[in-house]
CSV table of C-alpha atoms and ligand atoms in Angstrom, one decimal:
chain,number,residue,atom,x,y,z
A,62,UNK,CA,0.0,0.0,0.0
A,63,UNK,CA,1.8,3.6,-1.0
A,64,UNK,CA,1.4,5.7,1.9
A,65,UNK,CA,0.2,9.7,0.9
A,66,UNK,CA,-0.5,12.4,2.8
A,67,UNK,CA,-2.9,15.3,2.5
A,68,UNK,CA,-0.8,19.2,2.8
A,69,UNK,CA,-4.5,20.4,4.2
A,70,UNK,CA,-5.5,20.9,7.7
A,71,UNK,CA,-8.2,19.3,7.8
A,72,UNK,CA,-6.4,16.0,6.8
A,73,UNK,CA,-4.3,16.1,10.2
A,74,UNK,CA,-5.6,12.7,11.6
A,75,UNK,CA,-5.2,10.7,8.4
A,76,UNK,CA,-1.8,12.2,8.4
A,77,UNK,CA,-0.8,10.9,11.7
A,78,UNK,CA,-2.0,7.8,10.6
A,79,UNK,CA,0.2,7.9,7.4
A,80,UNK,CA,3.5,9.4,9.6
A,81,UNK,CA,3.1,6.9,12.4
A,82,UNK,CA,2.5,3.9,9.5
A,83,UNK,CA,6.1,4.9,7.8
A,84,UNK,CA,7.7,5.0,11.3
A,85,UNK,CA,6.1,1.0,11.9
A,86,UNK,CA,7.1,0.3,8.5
A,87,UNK,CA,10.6,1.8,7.8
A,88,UNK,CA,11.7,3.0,11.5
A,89,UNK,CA,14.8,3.9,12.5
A,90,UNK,CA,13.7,6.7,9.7
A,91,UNK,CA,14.5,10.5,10.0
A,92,UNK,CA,11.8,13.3,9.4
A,93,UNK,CA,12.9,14.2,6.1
A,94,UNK,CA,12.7,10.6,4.6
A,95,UNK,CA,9.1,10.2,6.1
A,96,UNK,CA,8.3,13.8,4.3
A,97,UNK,CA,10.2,12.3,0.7
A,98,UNK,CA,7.9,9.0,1.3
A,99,UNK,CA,4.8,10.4,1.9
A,100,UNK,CA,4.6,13.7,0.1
A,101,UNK,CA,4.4,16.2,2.9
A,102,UNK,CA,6.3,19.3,3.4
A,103,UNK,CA,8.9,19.1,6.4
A,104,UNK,CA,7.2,21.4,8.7
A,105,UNK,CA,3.7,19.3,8.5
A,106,UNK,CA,5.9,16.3,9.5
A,107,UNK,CA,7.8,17.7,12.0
A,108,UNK,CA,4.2,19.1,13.6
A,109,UNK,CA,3.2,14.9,13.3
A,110,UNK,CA,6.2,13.6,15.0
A,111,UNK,CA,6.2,15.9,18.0
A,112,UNK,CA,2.7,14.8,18.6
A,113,UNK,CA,3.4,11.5,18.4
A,114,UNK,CA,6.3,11.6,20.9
A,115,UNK,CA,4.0,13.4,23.4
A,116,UNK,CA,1.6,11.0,22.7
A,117,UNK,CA,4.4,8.2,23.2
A,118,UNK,CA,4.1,6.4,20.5
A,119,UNK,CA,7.5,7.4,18.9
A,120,UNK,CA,11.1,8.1,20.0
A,121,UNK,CA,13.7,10.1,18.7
A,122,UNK,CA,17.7,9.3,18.8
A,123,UNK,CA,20.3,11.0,17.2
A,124,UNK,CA,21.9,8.8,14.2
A,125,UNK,CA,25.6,8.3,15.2
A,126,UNK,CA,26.6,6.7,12.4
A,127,UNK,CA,26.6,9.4,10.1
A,128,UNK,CA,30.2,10.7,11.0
A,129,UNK,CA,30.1,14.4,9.7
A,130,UNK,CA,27.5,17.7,10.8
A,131,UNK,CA,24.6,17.2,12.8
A,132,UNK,CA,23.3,14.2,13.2
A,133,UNK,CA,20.1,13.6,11.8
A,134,UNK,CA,17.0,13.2,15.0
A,135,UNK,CA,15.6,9.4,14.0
A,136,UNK,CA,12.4,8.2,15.0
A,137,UNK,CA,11.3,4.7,16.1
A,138,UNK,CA,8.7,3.4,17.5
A,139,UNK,CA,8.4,3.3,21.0
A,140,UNK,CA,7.0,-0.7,21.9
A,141,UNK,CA,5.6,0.6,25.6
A,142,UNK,CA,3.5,3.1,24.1
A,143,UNK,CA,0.7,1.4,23.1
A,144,UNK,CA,-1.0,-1.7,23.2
A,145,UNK,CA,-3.6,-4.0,22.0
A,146,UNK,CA,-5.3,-7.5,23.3
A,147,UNK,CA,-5.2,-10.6,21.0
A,148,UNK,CA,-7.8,-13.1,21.9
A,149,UNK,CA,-8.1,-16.7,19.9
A,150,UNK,CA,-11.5,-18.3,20.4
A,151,UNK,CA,-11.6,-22.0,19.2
A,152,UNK,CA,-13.9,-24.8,20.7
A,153,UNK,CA,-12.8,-25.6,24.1
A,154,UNK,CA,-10.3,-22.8,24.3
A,155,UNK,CA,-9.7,-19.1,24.7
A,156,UNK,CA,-6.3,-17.4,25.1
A,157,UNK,CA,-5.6,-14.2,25.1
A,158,UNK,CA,-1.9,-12.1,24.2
A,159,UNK,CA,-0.7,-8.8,25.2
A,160,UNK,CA,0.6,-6.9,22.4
A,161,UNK,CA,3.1,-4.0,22.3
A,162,UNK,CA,3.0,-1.3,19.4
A,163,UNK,CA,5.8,-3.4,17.7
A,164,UNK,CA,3.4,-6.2,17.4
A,165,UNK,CA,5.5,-8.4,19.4
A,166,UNK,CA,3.8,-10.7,22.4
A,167,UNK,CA,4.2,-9.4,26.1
A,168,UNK,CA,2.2,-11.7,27.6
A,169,UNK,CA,0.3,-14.7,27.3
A,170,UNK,CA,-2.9,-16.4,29.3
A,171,UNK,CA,-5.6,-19.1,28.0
A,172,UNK,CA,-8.4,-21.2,29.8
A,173,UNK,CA,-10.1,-24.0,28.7
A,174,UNK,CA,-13.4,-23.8,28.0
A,175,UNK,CA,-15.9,-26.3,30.0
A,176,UNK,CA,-18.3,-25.6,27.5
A,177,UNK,CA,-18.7,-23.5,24.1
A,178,UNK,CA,-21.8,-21.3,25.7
A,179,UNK,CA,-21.4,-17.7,25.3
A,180,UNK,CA,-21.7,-16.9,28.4
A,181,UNK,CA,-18.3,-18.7,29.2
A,182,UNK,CA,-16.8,-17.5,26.5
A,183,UNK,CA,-17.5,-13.9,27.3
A,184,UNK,CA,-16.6,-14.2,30.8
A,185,UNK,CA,-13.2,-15.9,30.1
A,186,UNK,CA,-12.6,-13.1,27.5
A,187,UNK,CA,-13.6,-10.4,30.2
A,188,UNK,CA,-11.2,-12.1,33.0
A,189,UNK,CA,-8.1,-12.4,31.1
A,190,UNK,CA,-8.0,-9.0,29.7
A,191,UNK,CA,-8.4,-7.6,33.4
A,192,UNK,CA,-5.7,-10.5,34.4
A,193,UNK,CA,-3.3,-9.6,31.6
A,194,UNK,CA,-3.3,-5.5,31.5
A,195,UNK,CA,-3.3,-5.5,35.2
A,196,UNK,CA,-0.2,-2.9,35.9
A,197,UNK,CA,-0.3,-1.8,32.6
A,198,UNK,CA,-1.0,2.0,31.9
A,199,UNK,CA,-4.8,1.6,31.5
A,200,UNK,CA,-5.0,4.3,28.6
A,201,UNK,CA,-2.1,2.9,26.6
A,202,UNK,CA,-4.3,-0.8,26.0
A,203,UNK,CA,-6.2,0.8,23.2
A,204,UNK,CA,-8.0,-2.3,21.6
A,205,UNK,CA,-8.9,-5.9,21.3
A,206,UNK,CA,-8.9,-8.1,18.3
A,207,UNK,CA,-10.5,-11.5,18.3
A,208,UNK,CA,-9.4,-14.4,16.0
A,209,UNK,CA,-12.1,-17.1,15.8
A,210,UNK,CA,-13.2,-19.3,13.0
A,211,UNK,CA,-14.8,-18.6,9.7
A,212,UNK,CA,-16.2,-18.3,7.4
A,213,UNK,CA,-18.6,-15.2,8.7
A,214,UNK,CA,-21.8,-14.6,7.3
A,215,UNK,CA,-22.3,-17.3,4.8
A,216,UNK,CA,-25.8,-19.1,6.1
A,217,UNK,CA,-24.6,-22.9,5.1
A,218,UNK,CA,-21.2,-22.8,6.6
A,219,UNK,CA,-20.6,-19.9,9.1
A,220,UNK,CA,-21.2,-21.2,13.3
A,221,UNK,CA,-22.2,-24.4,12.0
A,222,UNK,CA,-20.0,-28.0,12.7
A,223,UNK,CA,-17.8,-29.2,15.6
A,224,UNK,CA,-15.1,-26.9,14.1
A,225,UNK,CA,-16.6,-23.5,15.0
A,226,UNK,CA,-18.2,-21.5,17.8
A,227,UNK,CA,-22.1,-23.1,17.1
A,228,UNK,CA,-23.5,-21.6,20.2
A,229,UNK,CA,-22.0,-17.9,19.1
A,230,UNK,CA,-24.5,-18.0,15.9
A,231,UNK,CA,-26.8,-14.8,15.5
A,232,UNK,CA,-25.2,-13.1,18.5
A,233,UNK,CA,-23.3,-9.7,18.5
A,234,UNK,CA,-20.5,-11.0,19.4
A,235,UNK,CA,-18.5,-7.5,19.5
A,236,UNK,CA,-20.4,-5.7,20.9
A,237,UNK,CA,-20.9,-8.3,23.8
A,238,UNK,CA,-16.8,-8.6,24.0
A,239,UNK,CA,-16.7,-4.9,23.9
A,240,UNK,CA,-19.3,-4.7,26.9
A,241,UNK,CA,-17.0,-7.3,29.1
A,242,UNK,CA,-14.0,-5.7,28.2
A,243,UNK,CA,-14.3,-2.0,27.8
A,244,UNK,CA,-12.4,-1.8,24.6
A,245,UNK,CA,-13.0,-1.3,20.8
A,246,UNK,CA,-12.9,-4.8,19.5
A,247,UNK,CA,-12.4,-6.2,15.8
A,248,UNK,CA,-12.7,-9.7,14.8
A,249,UNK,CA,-11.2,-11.4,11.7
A,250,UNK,CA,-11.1,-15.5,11.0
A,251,UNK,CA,-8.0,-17.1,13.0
A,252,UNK,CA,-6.7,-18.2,9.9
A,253,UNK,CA,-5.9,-14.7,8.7
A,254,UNK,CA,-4.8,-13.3,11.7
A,255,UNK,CA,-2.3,-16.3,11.8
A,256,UNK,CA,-0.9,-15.7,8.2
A,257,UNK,CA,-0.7,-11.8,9.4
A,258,UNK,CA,1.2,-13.1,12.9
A,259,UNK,CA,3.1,-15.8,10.4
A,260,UNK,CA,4.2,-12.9,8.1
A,261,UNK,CA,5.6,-10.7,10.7
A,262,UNK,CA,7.3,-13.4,12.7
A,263,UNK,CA,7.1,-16.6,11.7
A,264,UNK,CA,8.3,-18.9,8.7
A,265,UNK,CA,6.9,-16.2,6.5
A,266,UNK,CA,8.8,-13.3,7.1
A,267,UNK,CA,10.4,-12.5,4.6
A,268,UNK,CA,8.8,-14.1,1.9
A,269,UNK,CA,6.7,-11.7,-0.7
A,270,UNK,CA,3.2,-14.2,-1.2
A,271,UNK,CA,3.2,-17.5,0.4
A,272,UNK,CA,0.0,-19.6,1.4
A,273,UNK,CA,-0.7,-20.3,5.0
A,274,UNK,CA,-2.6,-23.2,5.9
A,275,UNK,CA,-3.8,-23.1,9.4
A,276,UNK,CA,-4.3,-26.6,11.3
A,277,UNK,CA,-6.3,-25.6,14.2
A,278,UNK,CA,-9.4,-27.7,15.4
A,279,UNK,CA,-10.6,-27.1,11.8
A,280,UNK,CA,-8.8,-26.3,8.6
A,281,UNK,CA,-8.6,-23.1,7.2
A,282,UNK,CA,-5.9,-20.9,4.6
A,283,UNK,CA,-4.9,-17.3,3.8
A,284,UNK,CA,-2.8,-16.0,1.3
A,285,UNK,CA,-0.8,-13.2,1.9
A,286,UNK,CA,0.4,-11.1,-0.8
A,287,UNK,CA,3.2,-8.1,-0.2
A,288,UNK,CA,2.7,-8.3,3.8
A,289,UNK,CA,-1.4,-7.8,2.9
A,290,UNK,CA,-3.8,-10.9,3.7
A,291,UNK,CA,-6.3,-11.6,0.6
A,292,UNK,CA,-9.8,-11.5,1.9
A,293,UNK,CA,-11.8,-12.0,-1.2
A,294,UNK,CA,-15.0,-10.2,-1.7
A,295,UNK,CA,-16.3,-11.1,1.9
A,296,UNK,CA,-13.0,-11.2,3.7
A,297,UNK,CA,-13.7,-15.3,3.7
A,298,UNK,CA,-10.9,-16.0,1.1
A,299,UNK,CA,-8.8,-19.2,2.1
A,300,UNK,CA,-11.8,-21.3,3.2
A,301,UNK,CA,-9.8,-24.7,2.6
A,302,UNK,CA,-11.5,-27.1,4.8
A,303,UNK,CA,-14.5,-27.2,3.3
A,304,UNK,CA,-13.0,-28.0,-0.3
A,305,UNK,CA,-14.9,-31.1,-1.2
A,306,UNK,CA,-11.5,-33.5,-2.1
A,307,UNK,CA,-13.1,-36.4,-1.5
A,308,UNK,CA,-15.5,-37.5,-3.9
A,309,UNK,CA,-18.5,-39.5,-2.1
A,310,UNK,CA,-16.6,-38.4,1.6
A,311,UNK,CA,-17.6,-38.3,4.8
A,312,UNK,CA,-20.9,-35.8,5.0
A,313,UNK,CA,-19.9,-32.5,6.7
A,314,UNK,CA,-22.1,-30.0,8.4
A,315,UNK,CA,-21.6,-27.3,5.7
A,316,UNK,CA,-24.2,-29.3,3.2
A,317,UNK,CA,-21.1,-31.3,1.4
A,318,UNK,CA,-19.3,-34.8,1.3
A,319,UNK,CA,-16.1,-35.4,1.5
A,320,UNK,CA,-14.7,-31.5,2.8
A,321,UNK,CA,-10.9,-31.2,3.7
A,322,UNK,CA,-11.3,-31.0,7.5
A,323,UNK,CA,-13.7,-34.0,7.7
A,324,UNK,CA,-10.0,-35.1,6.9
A,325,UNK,CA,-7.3,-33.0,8.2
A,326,UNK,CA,-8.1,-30.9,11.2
A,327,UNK,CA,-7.5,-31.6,14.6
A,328,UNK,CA,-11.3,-32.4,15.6
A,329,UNK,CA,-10.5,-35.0,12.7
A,330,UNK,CA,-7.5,-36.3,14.4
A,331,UNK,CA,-9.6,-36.4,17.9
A,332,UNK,CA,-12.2,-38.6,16.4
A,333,UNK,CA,-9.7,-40.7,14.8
A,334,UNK,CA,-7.9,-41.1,17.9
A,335,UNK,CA,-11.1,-42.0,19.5
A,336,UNK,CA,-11.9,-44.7,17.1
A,337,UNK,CA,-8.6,-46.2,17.7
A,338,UNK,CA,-8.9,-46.4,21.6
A,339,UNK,CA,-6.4,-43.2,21.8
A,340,UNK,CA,-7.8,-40.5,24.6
A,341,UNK,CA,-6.9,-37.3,22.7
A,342,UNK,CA,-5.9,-34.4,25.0
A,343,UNK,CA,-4.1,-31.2,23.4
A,344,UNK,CA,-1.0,-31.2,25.0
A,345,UNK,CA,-0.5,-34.6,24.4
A,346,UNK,CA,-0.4,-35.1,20.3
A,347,UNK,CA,3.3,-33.5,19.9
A,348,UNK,CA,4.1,-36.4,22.6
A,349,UNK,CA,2.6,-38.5,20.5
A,350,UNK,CA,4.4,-37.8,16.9
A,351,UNK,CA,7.6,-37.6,18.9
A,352,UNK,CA,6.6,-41.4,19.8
A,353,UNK,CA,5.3,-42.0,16.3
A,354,UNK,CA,2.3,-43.4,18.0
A,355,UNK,CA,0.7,-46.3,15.7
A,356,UNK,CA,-2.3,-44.6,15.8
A,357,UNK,CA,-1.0,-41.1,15.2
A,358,UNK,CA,0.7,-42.8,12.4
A,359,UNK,CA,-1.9,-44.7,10.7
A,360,UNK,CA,-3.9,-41.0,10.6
A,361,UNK,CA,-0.9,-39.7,8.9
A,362,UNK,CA,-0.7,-42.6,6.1
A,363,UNK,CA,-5.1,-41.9,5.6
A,364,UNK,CA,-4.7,-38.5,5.3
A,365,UNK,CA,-1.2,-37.8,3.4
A,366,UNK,CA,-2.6,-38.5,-0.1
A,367,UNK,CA,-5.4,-36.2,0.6
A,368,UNK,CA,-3.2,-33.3,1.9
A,369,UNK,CA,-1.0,-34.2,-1.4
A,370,UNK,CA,-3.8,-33.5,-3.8
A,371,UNK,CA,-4.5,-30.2,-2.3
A,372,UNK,CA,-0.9,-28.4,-1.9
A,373,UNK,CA,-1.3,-28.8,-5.7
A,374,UNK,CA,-4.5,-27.0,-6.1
A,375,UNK,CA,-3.1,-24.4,-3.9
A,376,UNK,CA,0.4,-24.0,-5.8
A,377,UNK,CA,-1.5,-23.7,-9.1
A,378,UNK,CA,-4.3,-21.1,-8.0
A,379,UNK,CA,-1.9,-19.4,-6.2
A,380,UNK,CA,2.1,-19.8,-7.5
A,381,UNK,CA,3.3,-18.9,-3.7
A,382,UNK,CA,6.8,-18.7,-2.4
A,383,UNK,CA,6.1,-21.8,-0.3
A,384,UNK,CA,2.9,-22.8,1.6
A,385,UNK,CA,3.1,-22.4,5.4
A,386,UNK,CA,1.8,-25.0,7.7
A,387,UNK,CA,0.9,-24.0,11.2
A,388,UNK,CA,-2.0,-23.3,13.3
A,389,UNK,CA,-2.5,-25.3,17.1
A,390,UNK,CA,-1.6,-28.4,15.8
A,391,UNK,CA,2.3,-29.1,17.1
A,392,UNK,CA,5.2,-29.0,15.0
A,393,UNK,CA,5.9,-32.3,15.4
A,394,UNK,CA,2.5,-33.3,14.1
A,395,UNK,CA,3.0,-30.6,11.0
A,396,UNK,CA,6.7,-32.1,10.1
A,397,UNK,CA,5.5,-35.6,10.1
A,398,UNK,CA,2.3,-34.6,7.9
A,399,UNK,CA,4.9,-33.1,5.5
A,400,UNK,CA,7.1,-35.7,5.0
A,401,UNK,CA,4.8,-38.5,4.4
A,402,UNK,CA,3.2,-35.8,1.7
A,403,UNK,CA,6.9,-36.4,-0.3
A,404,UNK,CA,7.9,-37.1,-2.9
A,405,UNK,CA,5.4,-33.9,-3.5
A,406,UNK,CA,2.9,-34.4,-7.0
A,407,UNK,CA,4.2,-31.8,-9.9
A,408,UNK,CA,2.9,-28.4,-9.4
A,409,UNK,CA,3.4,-25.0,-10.5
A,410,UNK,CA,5.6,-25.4,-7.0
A,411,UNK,CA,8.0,-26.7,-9.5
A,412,UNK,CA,9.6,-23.6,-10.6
A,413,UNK,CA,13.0,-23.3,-12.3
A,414,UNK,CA,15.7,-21.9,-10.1
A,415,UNK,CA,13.5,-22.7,-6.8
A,416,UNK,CA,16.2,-22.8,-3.7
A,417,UNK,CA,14.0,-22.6,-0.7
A,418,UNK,CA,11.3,-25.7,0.4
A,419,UNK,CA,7.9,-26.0,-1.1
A,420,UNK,CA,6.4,-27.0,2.1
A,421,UNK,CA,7.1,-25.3,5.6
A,422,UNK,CA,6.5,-26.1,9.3
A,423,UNK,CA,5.0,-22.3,11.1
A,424,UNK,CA,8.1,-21.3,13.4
A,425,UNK,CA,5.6,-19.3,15.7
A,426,UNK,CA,2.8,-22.2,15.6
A,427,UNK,CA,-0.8,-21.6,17.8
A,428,UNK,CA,0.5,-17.9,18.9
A,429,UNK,CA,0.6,-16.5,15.4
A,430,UNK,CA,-3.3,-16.5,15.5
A,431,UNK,CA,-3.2,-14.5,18.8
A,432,UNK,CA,-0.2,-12.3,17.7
A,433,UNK,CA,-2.4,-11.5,14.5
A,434,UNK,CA,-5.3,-10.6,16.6
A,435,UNK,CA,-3.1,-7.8,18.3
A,436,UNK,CA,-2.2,-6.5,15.6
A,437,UNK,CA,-5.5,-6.4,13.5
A,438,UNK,CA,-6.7,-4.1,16.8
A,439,UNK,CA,-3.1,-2.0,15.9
A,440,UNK,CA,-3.7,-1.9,12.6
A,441,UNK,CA,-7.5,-1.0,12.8
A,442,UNK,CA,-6.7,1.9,15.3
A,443,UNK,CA,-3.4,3.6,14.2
A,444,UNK,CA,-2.7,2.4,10.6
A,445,UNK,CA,-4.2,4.3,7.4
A,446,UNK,CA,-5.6,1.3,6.6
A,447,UNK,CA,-8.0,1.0,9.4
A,448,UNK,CA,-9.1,4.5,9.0
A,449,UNK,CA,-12.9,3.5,8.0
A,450,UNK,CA,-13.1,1.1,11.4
A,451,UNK,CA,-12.5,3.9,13.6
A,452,UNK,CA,-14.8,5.2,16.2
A,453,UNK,CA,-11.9,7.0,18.0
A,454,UNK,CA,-8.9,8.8,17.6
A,455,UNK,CA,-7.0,6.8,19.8
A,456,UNK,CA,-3.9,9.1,18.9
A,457,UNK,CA,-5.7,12.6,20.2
A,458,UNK,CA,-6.3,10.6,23.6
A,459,UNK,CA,-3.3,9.4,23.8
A,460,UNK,CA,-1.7,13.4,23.2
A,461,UNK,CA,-4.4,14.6,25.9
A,462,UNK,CA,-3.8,12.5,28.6
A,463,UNK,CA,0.2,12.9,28.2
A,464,UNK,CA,-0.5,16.6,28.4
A,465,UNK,CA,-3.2,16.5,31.2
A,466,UNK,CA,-0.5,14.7,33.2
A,467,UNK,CA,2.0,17.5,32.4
A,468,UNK,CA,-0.5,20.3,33.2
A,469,UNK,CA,-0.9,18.4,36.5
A,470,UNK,CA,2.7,17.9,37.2
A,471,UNK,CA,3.6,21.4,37.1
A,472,UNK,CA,0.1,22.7,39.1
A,473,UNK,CA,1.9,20.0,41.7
B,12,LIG,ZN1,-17.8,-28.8,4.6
């Protein structure tokens, strides 16, 4: 996305937006490279960048290397000035993940679920944020983004199955989070928030488009394109798991036979493990690939051919760097997947030249869903591209209260 600002005054809070998005993007950065990147004179950005120090969002440094004159001042962001609440809902599970303004986890809580009613589900929400930002400056936890799973809004498919959040269907679910909570909340499908956290510090930094598959309880995908996730029309893009690959398969509760995650998923794995005498708790599966459990193993040799079949599809809709497995489901469990998918069918994966692997295990696994969350809440509040989404400027509070505190220090 090119950042560009508006030389009017009227345009001021889009242009904090657009000056405090090239610090995020490009910091350490000096005032007169943000003003050359997004088109606005010097003073206008000088103006910006004070405010945003008040407001504590940004820092400035002299840069020593430069060895003759005056240093320039450069500005990074400061990671204690803000932050957001990532919150993962799956079935039988919530966590939830302090965020700082670099988008990096501070801290980290979850509680199982006895049941999926909404009731404990909001409540759990409402007790780890007040658990997690306890000690934090109150005013500098600005918002709270919520991964769960899609798709939303499709009648057929969204809160319906073992693999979503059935008892959450027709509710407001934000405004019923932001009630418990006391925060301005945003809520995007886990498996985009995971390629986001996956993209910023996982397996696919770095890369310029890769798919991410996310293996949680049910199956889902993203693509990310030039550090931006593809929603589609309906931001439900990536809705793998209910591909039909099986012809005459297993019935799923979307309306079709044979879907990916009536294969691959972990609720999947759970009733397989079931069926084979196996009692499936969470923490246990990584214990069991490390042990290649027969059962664990027998899944792997059902499913592989299946999972095969569908990296192919991906590769030729898609022609990504590599595809990124990760999700809640452990490493372990991913790697094994992976290599009984090899030797991997002929794909557009096949490229001349290719150096890297076709298929890659997520290095930040189940937090990369939380860590997106945060940073959907960051990117909603503070970024230009959340402008629309906002029912606050977050940044004028943030410049009041610093200078209500002043006023109050010196009348002291
Ligand atoms: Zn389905």
């Amino acid at each position: 996305m090119a950042l560009h600002g508006t030389n009017q005054e009227l345009g001021r809070p889009h242009n904090r937006r657009i000056v405090l998005e090239a610090v995020r993007r490009h910091a350490p950065i000096s005032r007169a490279d943000i003003a050359r990147a997004v088109g606005l004179t010097a003073q206008t950005v000088s103006t910006i960048t004070s405010e945003l120090e008040t407001a504590g969002l940004v820092t400035m440094a002299r840069d020593h290397r430069v060895r003759r004159g005056q240093p320039a001042q450069m500005l990074s962001l400061n990671a204690t000035g803000a932050y957001a609440l990532g919150v993962q809902l799956t079935p039988g599970l919530a966590r939830a993940a302090l965020v700082d303004l670099n988008g990096d986890i501070v801290g980290c809580q979850e509680q199982e679920l006895a049941d999926d009613s909404p009731e404990a589900i909001f409540a759990a929400v409402a007790r780890m944020k007040r658990s997690i930002s306890a000690g934090a400056a109150r005013h500098r936890l600005l918002g709270l983004g919520v991964a769960m799973p899609g798709p939303f809004g499709v009648e057929p498919m969204s809160f319906v199955g073992p693999t979503t959040l059935e008892r959450l269907k027709g509710l407001a679910v934000r405004d019923r989070i932001a009630a418990g909570t006391g925060l301005p909340v945003f809520i995007d499908i886990d498996s985009s928030t995971g390629a986001m956290g996956e993209h910023l510090r996982g397996a696919g930094r770095g890369l310029k488009n890769f798919f991410y598959l996310y293996f949680g309880v049910g199956l889902g995908g993203s693509f990310v394109r030039d550090g931006a996730v593809m929603g589609g029309t309906h931001g439900n893009a990536g809705e793998i798991g209910h591909l039909p690959m099986v012809p005459d398969g297993d019935p799923c509760a979307c309306g079709n036979r044979g879907c990916l995650e009536r294969y691959i998923s972990l609720e999947a794995l759970r009733r397989w493990l079931l069926a084979h005498g196996v009692r499936d708790k969470r923490a246990d599966l990584g214990k069991l690939a490390q042990a290649r459990h027969p059962a664990l193993m027998a899944w792997i040799g059902e499913v592989a051919p299946v999972l095969r079949r569908t990296i192919v599809m991906i590769e030729n809709l898609f022609d990504p760097e590599a595809i990124v497995i990760g999700g809640m489901a452990p490493p372990e469990l991913i790697a094994l997947l992976i290599k009984a998918c090899h030797p991997l069918l002929p794909s557009l994966g096949n490229y001349g030249g290719r150096t890297s692997d076709r298929l890659l295990v997520s290095t930040v696994g189940a937090d990369a869903a939380l860590q997106g969350a945060g940073v959907l809440a960051l990117n909603r509040l503070l970024s230009p591209r959340g402008e629309d989404a906002a029912t606050r400027d977050c940044v004028i509070d943030l410049i009041e209260t610093a200078r209500s505190a002043g006023l109050r220090r010196k009348a002291s």
